Coordinates of C-alpha atoms (C1' of nucleotides) in Angstrom, one line a residue:
Chain A
M15 CA 0.0 0.0 0.0
R16 CA 1.2 3.5 -0.8
K17 CA 4.5 2.1 -1.9
F18 CA 4.9 4.6 -4.7
G19 CA 4.4 8.3 -5.0
D20 CA 1.0 9.8 -4.4
D21 CA 0.2 11.8 -7.5
S22 CA -3.3 11.0 -8.7
A23 CA -3.8 14.1 -10.8
Q24 CA -6.6 12.3 -12.6
L25 CA -8.9 12.2 -9.6
D26 CA -8.1 15.7 -8.5
D27 CA -9.4 16.8 -11.9
R28 CA -12.5 14.7 -11.4
L29 CA -13.3 16.2 -8.0
D30 CA -12.6 19.7 -9.2
G31 CA -15.3 19.1 -11.7
A32 CA -17.7 18.4 -8.8
R33 CA -17.5 21.9 -7.6
G34 CA -20.0 24.0 -5.8
G35 CA -19.7 27.7 -6.6
E36 CA -16.5 29.4 -7.4
V37 CA -14.0 27.1 -5.7
G38 CA -13.5 23.4 -6.0
I39 CA -13.8 21.2 -2.9
L40 CA -10.2 20.3 -3.0
E41 CA -9.1 23.8 -3.2
R42 CA -11.3 24.9 -0.3
S43 CA -10.0 22.0 1.8
G44 CA -6.4 22.6 0.9
G45 CA -6.3 19.7 -1.5
G46 CA -4.9 17.2 0.9
P47 CA -5.6 13.5 0.6
A48 CA -7.8 13.6 3.6
G49 CA -10.0 16.2 1.9
R50 CA -10.2 14.1 -1.2
T51 CA -11.3 11.0 0.8
L52 CA -13.9 13.0 2.6
A53 CA -15.3 14.2 -0.7
L54 CA -15.7 10.6 -1.8
L55 CA -17.2 9.4 1.4
W56 CA -19.8 12.2 1.5
R57 CA -20.6 12.1 -2.2
N58 CA -24.2 11.2 -1.6
R59 CA -24.9 14.0 0.8
R60 CA -24.1 16.9 -1.4
E61 CA -27.1 18.9 -0.3
R62 CA -25.1 20.7 2.3
T63 CA -22.3 21.7 -0.1
A64 CA -23.7 21.9 -3.7
E65 CA -25.0 19.7 -6.5
A66 CA -22.4 17.5 -8.1
V67 CA -21.9 18.9 -11.5
P68 CA -20.6 16.3 -13.8
P69 CA -18.0 17.6 -16.3
R70 CA -19.4 18.3 -19.7
L71 CA -16.2 17.8 -21.6
G72 CA -14.5 14.6 -22.6
R73 CA -15.2 10.9 -22.8
K74 CA -18.3 9.7 -20.9
P75 CA -17.5 7.4 -18.0
T76 CA -18.8 3.9 -18.2
L77 CA -19.1 3.4 -14.4
D78 CA -19.6 5.5 -11.4
L79 CA -18.2 5.3 -7.9
D80 CA -21.2 3.6 -6.4
A81 CA -20.9 0.8 -8.9
V82 CA -17.3 0.2 -8.0
V83 CA -18.0 0.2 -4.3
T84 CA -21.0 -2.0 -4.6
A85 CA -19.2 -4.5 -6.8
A86 CA -16.3 -4.7 -4.4
I87 CA -18.6 -5.3 -1.5
A88 CA -20.5 -8.0 -3.4
L89 CA -17.3 -9.8 -4.3
A90 CA -15.9 -9.6 -0.7
D91 CA -19.2 -10.9 0.7
V92 CA -19.3 -14.0 -1.5
Q93 CA -15.7 -14.8 -2.1
G94 CA -13.9 -13.2 0.7
L95 CA -11.9 -10.0 1.1
A96 CA -9.0 -11.3 -1.0
A97 CA -11.3 -11.7 -4.0
A98 CA -12.0 -7.9 -3.9
S99 CA -8.7 -7.2 -5.5
M100 CA -8.5 -4.3 -8.0
N101 CA -8.2 -7.0 -10.7
G102 CA -11.1 -8.9 -9.4
V103 CA -13.4 -5.9 -9.1
A104 CA -12.5 -4.7 -12.5
K105 CA -13.2 -8.1 -14.0
A106 CA -16.5 -8.3 -12.3
L107 CA -17.4 -4.9 -13.8
G108 CA -16.1 -5.9 -17.2
V109 CA -13.4 -3.2 -17.4
G110 CA -9.6 -3.0 -17.3
T111 CA -8.0 -3.0 -13.9
M112 CA -6.6 0.5 -14.3
T113 CA -9.9 1.9 -15.1
L114 CA -10.9 1.7 -11.5
Y115 CA -8.3 4.3 -10.7
T116 CA -10.4 6.8 -12.5
Y117 CA -13.0 6.4 -9.7
V118 CA -10.9 5.6 -6.7
P119 CA -7.5 6.9 -5.8
S120 CA -6.3 3.6 -4.3
K121 CA -7.3 0.3 -2.8
D122 CA -7.1 1.8 0.7
E123 CA -9.6 4.4 -0.2
L124 CA -11.9 1.8 -1.8
L125 CA -11.8 -0.1 1.5
D126 CA -12.8 3.0 3.4
L127 CA -15.7 3.5 1.0
M128 CA -16.8 -0.1 1.4
V129 CA -16.7 0.1 5.1
D130 CA -18.7 3.3 5.4
Q131 CA -21.2 2.0 3.0
V132 CA -22.0 -1.1 5.0
L133 CA -21.9 0.8 8.3
G134 CA -24.6 3.0 6.8
E135 CA -26.7 0.0 5.8
R136 CA -27.7 -0.6 9.4
E137 CA -31.3 0.5 10.0
L138 CA -31.0 2.7 13.0
P139 CA -33.5 5.5 13.7
G140 CA -32.2 9.0 13.3
P141 CA -32.9 11.9 15.7
G142 CA -36.6 12.4 16.1
E143 CA -37.5 9.1 14.5
P144 CA -39.4 6.5 16.6
R145 CA -37.2 4.1 18.6
P146 CA -37.6 1.7 21.5
A147 CA -38.5 3.3 24.8
D148 CA -36.3 1.3 27.0
W149 CA -32.6 2.0 27.1
R150 CA -31.6 -1.7 26.9
D151 CA -33.9 -2.2 23.9
Q152 CA -32.2 0.7 22.2
I153 CA -28.8 -0.8 22.7
E154 CA -30.2 -4.2 21.7
L155 CA -31.3 -2.7 18.4
Y156 CA -27.8 -1.4 17.8
S157 CA -26.3 -4.7 18.7
E158 CA -28.6 -6.7 16.5
Q159 CA -28.2 -4.4 13.5
T160 CA -24.5 -4.5 13.9
R161 CA -24.4 -8.3 14.2
A162 CA -26.5 -8.6 11.1
M163 CA -24.1 -6.3 9.3
F164 CA -21.1 -8.4 10.3
R165 CA -23.0 -11.5 9.2
R166 CA -23.7 -10.0 5.8
H167 CA -20.1 -8.7 5.5
P168 CA -17.7 -10.9 7.5
W169 CA -14.7 -9.2 5.9
L170 CA -15.4 -6.2 8.1
A171 CA -13.8 -8.0 11.0
R172 CA -10.5 -8.1 9.2
I173 CA -10.3 -4.3 8.7
S174 CA -8.7 -2.2 11.3
T175 CA -11.1 0.3 12.9
I176 CA -8.4 2.8 14.1
R177 CA -8.6 5.9 12.0
P178 CA -11.8 4.7 10.3
P179 CA -13.5 6.3 7.4
V180 CA -15.3 9.3 8.8
G181 CA -18.3 9.1 6.5
P182 CA -22.1 9.3 6.9
G183 CA -22.4 5.6 7.7
M184 CA -20.0 5.7 10.6
L185 CA -21.3 9.0 12.0
A186 CA -24.9 7.8 11.9
G187 CA -24.0 4.7 13.8
R188 CA -22.1 6.6 16.5
E189 CA -24.9 9.2 16.8
Y190 CA -27.5 6.5 17.4
L191 CA -25.4 4.7 20.0
L192 CA -24.4 7.8 21.8
S193 CA -28.0 9.0 21.8
A194 CA -29.0 5.7 23.3
C195 CA -26.4 6.0 26.0
A196 CA -27.3 9.6 26.7
V197 CA -30.7 8.4 27.9
L198 CA -28.9 7.2 31.1
G199 CA -28.2 10.8 32.1
L200 CA -24.5 10.1 32.9
P201 CA -22.0 12.9 32.6
A202 CA -20.9 13.5 29.0
R203 CA -17.5 12.0 29.4
Q204 CA -19.0 8.8 30.8
T205 CA -21.7 8.6 28.2
N206 CA -18.9 8.6 25.6
T207 CA -16.8 6.0 27.3
A208 CA -19.8 3.8 27.9
A209 CA -20.6 4.0 24.1
L210 CA -17.0 3.2 23.4
A211 CA -17.0 0.1 25.7
I212 CA -20.2 -1.1 24.0
T213 CA -18.8 -0.8 20.4
T214 CA -15.6 -2.4 21.5
Y215 CA -17.5 -5.4 22.8
V216 CA -20.1 -5.5 20.1
D217 CA -17.8 -5.0 17.1
S218 CA -15.4 -7.6 18.4
A219 CA -17.9 -10.3 19.4
A220 CA -20.1 -9.8 16.3
G221 CA -17.0 -9.9 14.1
L222 CA -15.7 -13.1 15.7
E223 CA -19.1 -14.7 15.3
A224 CA -19.5 -13.7 11.7
E225 CA -15.9 -14.8 10.8
S226 CA -16.4 -18.1 12.5
E227 CA -19.5 -18.8 10.5
Q228 CA -17.8 -17.7 7.3
V229 CA -14.8 -20.0 7.9
E230 CA -17.2 -22.9 8.5
R231 CA -18.9 -22.1 5.2
T232 CA -15.8 -21.5 3.1
T233 CA -13.7 -24.4 4.4
G234 CA -16.7 -26.7 4.6
Q235 CA -15.3 -27.8 8.0
S236 CA -17.4 -27.2 11.2
N237 CA -15.8 -25.9 14.3
D238 CA -16.4 -29.3 15.9
A239 CA -14.6 -31.0 13.1
W240 CA -11.7 -28.6 13.4
W241 CA -11.3 -29.5 17.1
H242 CA -11.6 -33.1 16.3
E243 CA -8.8 -32.8 13.9
R244 CA -6.7 -31.6 16.8
N245 CA -7.5 -34.7 18.8
D246 CA -3.8 -35.2 19.3
L247 CA -3.7 -32.2 21.5
W248 CA -5.5 -33.9 24.4
E249 CA -3.9 -37.3 23.8
T250 CA -0.3 -36.3 23.3
Y251 CA 0.4 -32.8 24.5
F252 CA -2.2 -31.6 27.0
D253 CA -1.1 -31.8 30.6
V254 CA -4.0 -32.1 33.0
E255 CA -1.8 -31.0 36.0
R256 CA -1.0 -27.8 34.2
H257 CA -4.6 -27.1 33.2
P258 CA -6.8 -28.1 36.1
T259 CA -9.5 -25.5 35.5
M260 CA -9.9 -26.3 31.9
T261 CA -10.1 -30.0 32.7
A262 CA -12.7 -29.3 35.4
I263 CA -14.8 -27.2 33.1
W264 CA -14.5 -29.8 30.4
N265 CA -15.7 -32.5 32.8
A266 CA -18.6 -30.4 34.0
N267 CA -19.5 -30.0 30.3
G268 CA -18.9 -26.2 30.6
Y269 CA -17.8 -25.6 27.1
G270 CA -21.2 -26.2 25.6
D271 CA -21.9 -27.6 22.2
G272 CA -20.7 -25.7 19.1
T273 CA -24.2 -24.8 18.1
R274 CA -25.3 -21.4 16.9
E275 CA -27.6 -21.1 19.9
A276 CA -24.6 -21.6 22.3
A277 CA -22.6 -18.9 20.5
D278 CA -25.6 -16.6 20.6
E279 CA -25.9 -17.2 24.3
S280 CA -22.3 -16.3 24.9
Y281 CA -22.6 -13.2 22.9
R282 CA -25.6 -12.0 24.9
F283 CA -24.1 -13.0 28.2
G284 CA -21.1 -10.7 27.7
L285 CA -23.2 -7.8 26.4
D286 CA -25.8 -8.2 29.2
R287 CA -23.1 -8.1 31.9
L288 CA -21.5 -5.0 30.4
L289 CA -24.9 -3.3 30.2
D290 CA -25.6 -4.4 33.8
G291 CA -22.4 -2.8 34.9
I292 CA -23.1 0.5 33.0
E293 CA -26.7 0.6 34.3
A294 CA -25.5 0.1 37.9
L295 CA -23.7 3.5 37.6
T296 CA -27.0 5.3 37.3
A297 CA -28.4 3.5 40.3
N298 CA -25.6 4.7 42.5
Q299 CA -26.1 8.3 41.2
S300 CA -29.8 8.7 42.0
Chain B
M1 CA -2.3 -18.6 1.1
R2 CA -2.4 -22.3 0.4
K3 CA -3.0 -21.6 -3.2
F4 CA -1.0 -24.5 -4.4
G5 CA -0.8 -28.1 -3.4
D6 CA 0.1 -29.1 0.1
D7 CA 3.0 -31.5 -0.3
S8 CA 5.8 -30.5 2.1
A9 CA 7.5 -33.9 2.1
Q10 CA 10.6 -32.1 3.4
L11 CA 9.1 -31.2 6.7
D12 CA 7.4 -34.6 7.2
D13 CA 10.8 -36.1 7.1
R14 CA 12.1 -33.6 9.6
L15 CA 9.3 -34.4 12.1
D16 CA 9.6 -38.1 11.6
G17 CA 13.1 -37.6 12.8
A18 CA 11.8 -36.2 16.1
R19 CA 10.2 -39.5 17.0
G20 CA 9.4 -40.9 20.4
G21 CA 9.7 -44.6 20.4
E22 CA 8.7 -46.8 17.6
V23 CA 6.3 -44.6 15.7
G24 CA 6.8 -41.0 14.5
I25 CA 4.5 -38.4 15.8
L26 CA 3.0 -37.8 12.4
E27 CA 2.2 -41.4 11.9
R28 CA 0.6 -41.6 15.3
S29 CA -1.5 -38.6 14.6
G30 CA -2.5 -39.7 11.1
G31 CA 0.0 -37.3 9.5
G32 CA -2.6 -34.6 8.9
P33 CA -1.5 -31.0 8.6
A34 CA -3.1 -30.3 12.0
G35 CA -0.9 -32.9 13.6
R36 CA 2.2 -31.4 12.0
T37 CA 1.3 -27.9 13.3
L38 CA 0.7 -29.2 16.8
A39 CA 4.1 -30.9 16.8
L40 CA 5.7 -27.5 15.9
L41 CA 3.6 -25.6 18.5
W42 CA 4.5 -28.0 21.3
R43 CA 8.1 -28.5 20.3
N44 CA 9.4 -27.1 23.5
R45 CA 7.3 -29.4 25.7
R46 CA 8.6 -32.7 24.6
E47 CA 8.8 -34.2 28.1
R48 CA 5.4 -35.7 27.7
T49 CA 6.1 -37.3 24.4
A50 CA 9.9 -38.0 24.0
E51 CA 13.1 -36.2 23.5
A52 CA 13.6 -34.6 20.1
V53 CA 16.2 -36.7 18.5
P54 CA 18.0 -34.7 15.8
P55 CA 18.8 -36.7 12.7
R56 CA 22.4 -37.8 12.5
L57 CA 22.6 -38.0 8.8
G58 CA 22.9 -35.2 6.2
R59 CA 23.9 -31.6 6.1
K60 CA 23.7 -29.7 9.4
P61 CA 21.0 -27.1 9.7
T62 CA 22.2 -23.6 10.1
L63 CA 19.1 -22.4 12.0
D64 CA 16.4 -23.8 14.2
L65 CA 12.7 -23.2 14.4
D66 CA 13.0 -20.9 17.4
A67 CA 15.5 -18.6 15.5
V68 CA 13.0 -18.3 12.6
V69 CA 10.1 -17.5 14.9
T70 CA 12.0 -15.1 17.0
A71 CA 13.4 -13.2 13.9
A72 CA 9.9 -13.0 12.4
I73 CA 8.5 -11.6 15.7
A74 CA 11.4 -9.1 16.0
L75 CA 10.8 -7.9 12.5
A76 CA 7.1 -7.5 12.9
D77 CA 7.5 -5.7 16.2
V78 CA 9.8 -3.1 14.7
Q79 CA 8.8 -2.7 11.1
G80 CA 5.2 -4.0 11.1
L81 CA 3.7 -7.3 10.1
A82 CA 4.2 -6.6 6.4
A83 CA 8.0 -6.6 7.1
A84 CA 7.8 -10.1 8.4
S85 CA 7.6 -11.6 4.9
M86 CA 9.4 -14.8 4.1
N87 CA 11.9 -12.8 2.1
G88 CA 12.3 -10.3 4.9
V89 CA 12.8 -12.9 7.6
A90 CA 15.2 -14.8 5.5
K91 CA 17.3 -11.7 4.8
A92 CA 17.3 -10.8 8.5
L93 CA 18.7 -14.3 9.2
G94 CA 21.2 -14.2 6.4
V95 CA 19.8 -17.1 4.4
G96 CA 17.9 -17.6 1.2
T97 CA 14.2 -17.2 1.2
M98 CA 13.4 -20.8 0.5
T99 CA 15.6 -22.0 3.3
L100 CA 12.9 -21.0 5.7
Y101 CA 10.7 -23.7 4.3
T102 CA 13.0 -26.3 5.8
Y103 CA 11.8 -25.1 9.2
V104 CA 8.2 -24.0 8.6
P105 CA 5.7 -25.5 6.3
S106 CA 4.2 -22.2 5.3
K107 CA 3.7 -18.6 6.2
D108 CA 0.4 -19.4 7.9
E109 CA 2.1 -21.8 10.1
L110 CA 4.8 -19.3 10.9
L111 CA 2.2 -16.8 12.0
D112 CA 0.6 -19.5 14.3
L113 CA 4.0 -20.0 15.9
M114 CA 4.6 -16.3 16.3
V115 CA 1.2 -15.9 17.9
D116 CA 1.5 -18.8 20.4
Q117 CA 5.0 -17.6 21.3
V118 CA 4.0 -14.1 22.3
L119 CA 0.8 -15.4 24.0
G120 CA 3.2 -17.5 26.2
E121 CA 5.4 -14.5 27.0
R122 CA 2.7 -13.2 29.4
E123 CA 3.8 -13.7 33.0
L124 CA 0.8 -15.4 34.5
P125 CA 1.1 -17.7 37.5
G126 CA 0.4 -21.4 36.8
P127 CA -1.7 -23.7 39.0
G128 CA -0.3 -23.7 42.6
E129 CA 1.9 -20.6 42.0
P130 CA 1.2 -17.5 44.1
R131 CA -1.3 -15.1 42.7
P132 CA -3.4 -12.1 43.9
A133 CA -6.0 -13.0 46.5
D134 CA -8.8 -10.9 45.2
W135 CA -10.7 -12.0 42.1
R136 CA -10.5 -8.5 40.5
D137 CA -6.8 -8.3 41.0
Q138 CA -6.4 -11.7 39.3
I139 CA -8.3 -10.4 36.3
E140 CA -6.4 -7.2 36.5
L141 CA -3.2 -9.1 36.2
Y142 CA -4.4 -10.9 33.1
S143 CA -5.6 -7.7 31.6
E144 CA -2.3 -5.8 32.2
Q145 CA -0.2 -8.7 31.0
T146 CA -2.3 -8.9 27.9
R147 CA -2.2 -5.2 27.3
A148 CA 1.6 -5.2 27.6
M149 CA 1.8 -8.1 25.2
F150 CA -0.2 -6.1 22.6
R151 CA 1.9 -3.1 23.2
R152 CA 5.1 -5.1 22.5
H153 CA 3.5 -6.8 19.5
P154 CA 0.9 -4.6 17.9
W155 CA 0.7 -6.8 14.9
L156 CA -1.2 -9.3 17.0
A157 CA -4.3 -7.1 16.6
R158 CA -4.3 -7.8 12.9
I159 CA -4.4 -11.6 13.1
S160 CA -7.7 -13.4 13.3
T161 CA -8.3 -15.2 16.6
I162 CA -10.8 -17.7 15.2
R163 CA -9.2 -21.2 15.1
P164 CA -6.1 -19.9 16.8
P165 CA -2.9 -21.9 17.3
V166 CA -3.7 -24.4 20.1
G167 CA -0.2 -24.2 21.6
P168 CA 1.2 -24.0 25.1
G169 CA 1.0 -20.2 25.1
M170 CA -2.6 -20.0 24.3
L171 CA -3.6 -22.7 26.7
A172 CA -1.6 -21.2 29.6
G173 CA -3.4 -17.9 29.1
R174 CA -6.9 -19.6 29.0
E175 CA -6.1 -21.7 32.0
Y176 CA -5.2 -18.7 34.1
L177 CA -8.2 -16.6 33.1
L178 CA -10.6 -19.5 33.6
S179 CA -9.0 -20.3 37.0
A180 CA -9.5 -16.7 38.0
C181 CA -13.1 -16.7 36.9
A182 CA -13.7 -20.0 38.6
V183 CA -13.0 -18.2 41.9
L184 CA -16.5 -16.7 41.6
G185 CA -18.1 -20.1 42.0
L186 CA -20.4 -19.7 39.1
P187 CA -21.7 -22.8 37.2
A188 CA -19.1 -24.2 34.8
R189 CA -20.9 -22.9 31.8
Q190 CA -21.1 -19.4 33.1
T191 CA -17.5 -19.4 34.2
N192 CA -16.6 -20.2 30.7
T193 CA -18.8 -17.5 29.1
A194 CA -17.6 -15.0 31.6
A195 CA -14.0 -15.7 30.6
L196 CA -15.0 -15.5 27.0
A197 CA -16.6 -12.1 27.5
I198 CA -13.5 -10.9 29.3
T199 CA -11.1 -12.0 26.5
T200 CA -13.4 -10.5 23.9
Y201 CA -13.2 -7.1 25.5
V202 CA -9.6 -7.3 26.6
D203 CA -8.2 -8.5 23.4
S204 CA -10.1 -6.0 21.4
A205 CA -9.6 -3.0 23.5
A206 CA -5.9 -3.8 24.1
G207 CA -5.4 -4.4 20.4
L208 CA -7.0 -1.1 19.4
E209 CA -4.9 0.7 22.0
A210 CA -1.7 -0.9 20.8
E211 CA -2.5 -0.4 17.1
S212 CA -3.4 3.2 17.7
E213 CA 0.0 3.9 19.4
Q214 CA 1.8 2.1 16.6
V215 CA 0.1 4.1 13.9
E216 CA 1.0 7.3 15.7
R217 CA 4.6 6.1 15.8
T218 CA 5.0 4.8 12.3
T219 CA 3.1 7.6 10.6
G220 CA 4.6 10.3 12.8
Q221 CA 1.1 11.7 13.0
S222 CA -0.7 12.0 16.3
N223 CA -4.4 11.1 16.5
D224 CA -5.1 14.8 17.2
A225 CA -3.3 15.8 14.0
W226 CA -5.2 13.1 12.1
W227 CA -8.5 14.6 13.2
H228 CA -7.3 18.1 12.5
E229 CA -6.5 17.0 8.9
R230 CA -10.2 16.1 8.7
N231 CA -11.3 19.6 9.7
D232 CA -13.4 19.8 6.6
L233 CA -15.7 17.2 8.1
W234 CA -17.1 19.7 10.6
E235 CA -17.0 22.7 8.3
T236 CA -18.4 21.2 5.2
Y237 CA -20.2 17.9 5.7
F238 CA -21.2 17.5 9.3
D239 CA -24.9 18.2 9.9
V240 CA -25.6 19.3 13.5
E241 CA -29.3 18.5 13.1
R242 CA -28.5 14.9 12.2
H243 CA -26.1 14.5 15.0
P244 CA -27.4 16.3 18.0
T245 CA -25.9 13.9 20.6
M246 CA -22.5 14.0 19.1
T247 CA -22.7 17.8 19.1
A248 CA -23.9 17.9 22.7
I249 CA -21.1 15.7 23.9
W250 CA -18.6 17.7 21.9
N251 CA -19.9 20.9 23.5
A252 CA -19.7 19.4 27.0
N253 CA -16.1 18.4 26.2
G254 CA -17.1 14.8 26.6
Y255 CA -14.6 13.4 24.0
G256 CA -11.7 14.1 26.2
D257 CA -8.2 14.9 25.1
G258 CA -6.3 12.4 23.0
T259 CA -3.8 11.7 25.8
R260 CA -2.6 8.2 26.8
E261 CA -4.3 8.8 30.2
A262 CA -7.6 9.3 28.6
A263 CA -7.3 6.1 26.6
D264 CA -6.3 4.2 29.7
E265 CA -9.3 5.6 31.5
S266 CA -11.6 4.4 28.7
Y267 CA -10.0 1.0 28.7
R268 CA -10.5 0.6 32.4
F269 CA -14.0 1.9 32.4
G270 CA -15.2 -0.7 30.0
L271 CA -13.4 -3.5 31.8
D272 CA -14.6 -2.4 35.2
R273 CA -18.2 -2.2 34.1
L274 CA -18.0 -5.7 32.6
L275 CA -16.5 -7.1 35.8
D276 CA -19.2 -5.3 37.8
G277 CA -21.8 -7.0 35.8
I278 CA -20.2 -10.4 36.2
E279 CA -19.7 -9.9 39.9
A280 CA -23.3 -8.9 40.3
L281 CA -24.3 -12.4 39.3
T282 CA -22.7 -13.9 42.4
A283 CA -24.4 -11.4 44.7
N284 CA -27.8 -12.6 43.4
Q285 CA -26.8 -16.2 44.0
S286 CA -25.8 -16.1 47.6
Chain C
dT15 C1' 35.8 -43.2 -1.4
dC16 C1' 31.1 -43.3 -2.2
dA17 C1' 26.3 -43.8 -1.3
dG18 C1' 22.6 -42.1 1.2
dT19 C1' 20.5 -38.4 3.6
dT20 C1' 19.5 -33.7 4.6
dT21 C1' 19.8 -28.8 4.0
dT22 C1' 20.4 -24.8 0.9
dC23 C1' 18.5 -21.8 -2.3
dG24 C1' 18.0 -20.1 -7.5
dT25 C1' 14.5 -20.1 -10.7
dA26 C1' 10.0 -19.8 -12.2
dG27 C1' 5.1 -18.8 -11.9
dG28 C1' 1.0 -16.9 -10.4
dG29 C1' -0.7 -13.4 -7.3
dT30 C1' -1.0 -8.3 -5.4
dA31 C1' -1.1 -2.7 -6.1
dT32 C1' -0.2 1.0 -9.1
dA33 C1' 2.9 4.6 -12.1
dC34 C1' 3.0 5.9 -16.7
dG35 C1' 1.6 7.0 -21.1
dA36 C1' -0.7 6.1 -25.5
dG37 C1' -5.0 6.0 -27.6
dA38 C1' -10.2 6.5 -27.8
dA39 C1' -14.2 9.1 -27.1
dT40 C1' -16.7 13.2 -26.4
dA41 C1' -18.0 18.5 -26.5
dC42 C1' -17.2 23.1 -27.8
dG43 C1' -15.7 26.8 -30.7
dC44 C1' -15.2 28.1 -35.2
Chain D
dG27 C1' -18.0 19.8 -40.4
dC28 C1' -13.3 20.2 -38.3
dG29 C1' -9.9 20.8 -35.2
dT30 C1' -8.7 20.9 -30.3
dA31 C1' -9.1 20.5 -25.6
dT32 C1' -10.7 17.4 -22.2
dT33 C1' -11.7 13.1 -20.2
dC34 C1' -11.8 8.2 -19.7
dT35 C1' -9.8 3.6 -20.9
dC36 C1' -6.4 0.3 -20.1
dG37 C1' -1.8 -2.3 -21.8
dT38 C1' 2.6 -2.5 -20.0
dA39 C1' 6.1 -2.4 -16.6
dT40 C1' 7.8 -2.5 -11.8
dA41 C1' 8.2 -4.0 -7.3
dC42 C1' 6.5 -6.6 -4.1
dC43 C1' 4.1 -11.3 -2.2
dC44 C1' 4.2 -16.8 -1.4
dT45 C1' 5.9 -21.2 -2.7
dA46 C1' 6.6 -25.6 -6.1
dC47 C1' 10.4 -27.7 -8.0
dG48 C1' 14.9 -29.4 -8.6
dA49 C1' 19.9 -29.1 -8.6
dA50 C1' 23.9 -28.6 -5.8
dA51 C1' 26.2 -28.6 -1.4
dA52 C1' 27.3 -30.7 3.0
dC53 C1' 27.5 -34.2 6.0
dT54 C1' 27.5 -39.4 8.0
dG55 C1' 28.4 -44.1 7.9
dA56 C1' 30.0 -48.0 5.4

DNA sequence: TCAGTTTTCGTAGGGTATACGAGAATACGC
DNA sequence: GCGTATTCTCGTATACCCTACGAAAACTGA
């Protein structure tokens, strides 16, 4: 990634075309790469800036950005993130590989766009829209929408969430979660950390869940079969004296079966305990 | 990964050499790839099987498996996971790239070995060894050791933990955490799910923290500077009406500064709330 | 000394992202 | 209707990635 220079005059031109008034977006924003990425992320919310005016001159484009992003997502959903290579996406769209670079500055940027797109797919009520009355039900809604998102797009779990795409999808998700946490009436700082703790757990647990199911599907090997393949572990290497608690839990059947219901129960257990802990703060306050 | 056939007769031979008695490990285990990986993971715990007998015949090896794994870890620590390519590791060791395949069947296996190695670096008391008396202090120990591990090896956060390497390092970590959770006297099933919830949170939060610090180091750009680069967001795209809670928290200074102390506080807040929730279960029981 | 065994590693082949530049397609001014 | 400026398309080349294959080197025991 970003091994070579970062020229991309092509795309600058394209974005200068989408100008709103006298000055192009990139000029107004200093033209940095962050400004360019923001312009792409927020392309569908142009009301606040200006209408996107497509350039009149030159050859007509055969695609648009949405088509590229959508194709990349579809490919990653079905065949895994590795299949969403520039080559793969181009082939799926029936164009040459390099054609994609007319629409997207780099693979990294494409990933950002994919991520924000699917983050925005979650059906979360905006401000003023009807939502569950109870605090926990509001969080539950967030949790279930996020889980469903990860299940639809398991590749999400393999993308780093530090310095994420700051697009409409991500912001809508955060706004909803924060507004749900705000119901508790905690101080602003605690409201934010509570929301942070919840995303940390939900994103991680939902990602693991989705990835696990995906691996079962793509390898055709159930998790049980995978463990069974490691039968040697217990017979040859595992030392009961060194692992008394694991042994005890095993003997008490504490590991559960590998069913989806058991995984679901684990997921909910962790989230419920976390919410219990957060809720307890308000009880002490009043 | 694993694009081509999976022959690796070379390594089978090597492991057959490390036999314990009449029958080679791989024969006893059916010779599957899982058995081979287990043999490599547990190479330093041969007491339970037999001594590793190095082959007398043939050219002497210039390296050993530990040297390869250690070099790969060192490279990933300093230069990032991408630097730990087969080529990169070989260069660091002063050998040809393909020489590594004498010691490791594939890059995937090398990653497994790296992961189990660093998991085992955590200084967690084994069964019978002295440990903190209080339950929370025991968890705290696990949490801090794990955080330190992620800080030393930020690349860990970018490796999937589904179907992890089932080696001595991973098992020691799980044993300790489970034994700490067992103190609470919950049913076996709940003890396990509680431990699962804790790892989910700790691994994720510690990984994010470590990755964030690493990105600040390697890009030379602080998180504050990164946000500042996205100044446009607020000026051009952000809609206050659509994001009232974010706005309110911002105005109440609820996002905190980007200092390490603030991140530490967030981390602890989430973990403490989770532990509160788990602990509350025992209160209801008695 | 030589045969058998093991390790070393160059080469080749298929994958990845992307810089560069030539050519095709379109719109506008004349 | 004809340049010409502009824009999009995409083949080629470069620098990486992993690893199969096979020849040569190094070592042991007979």
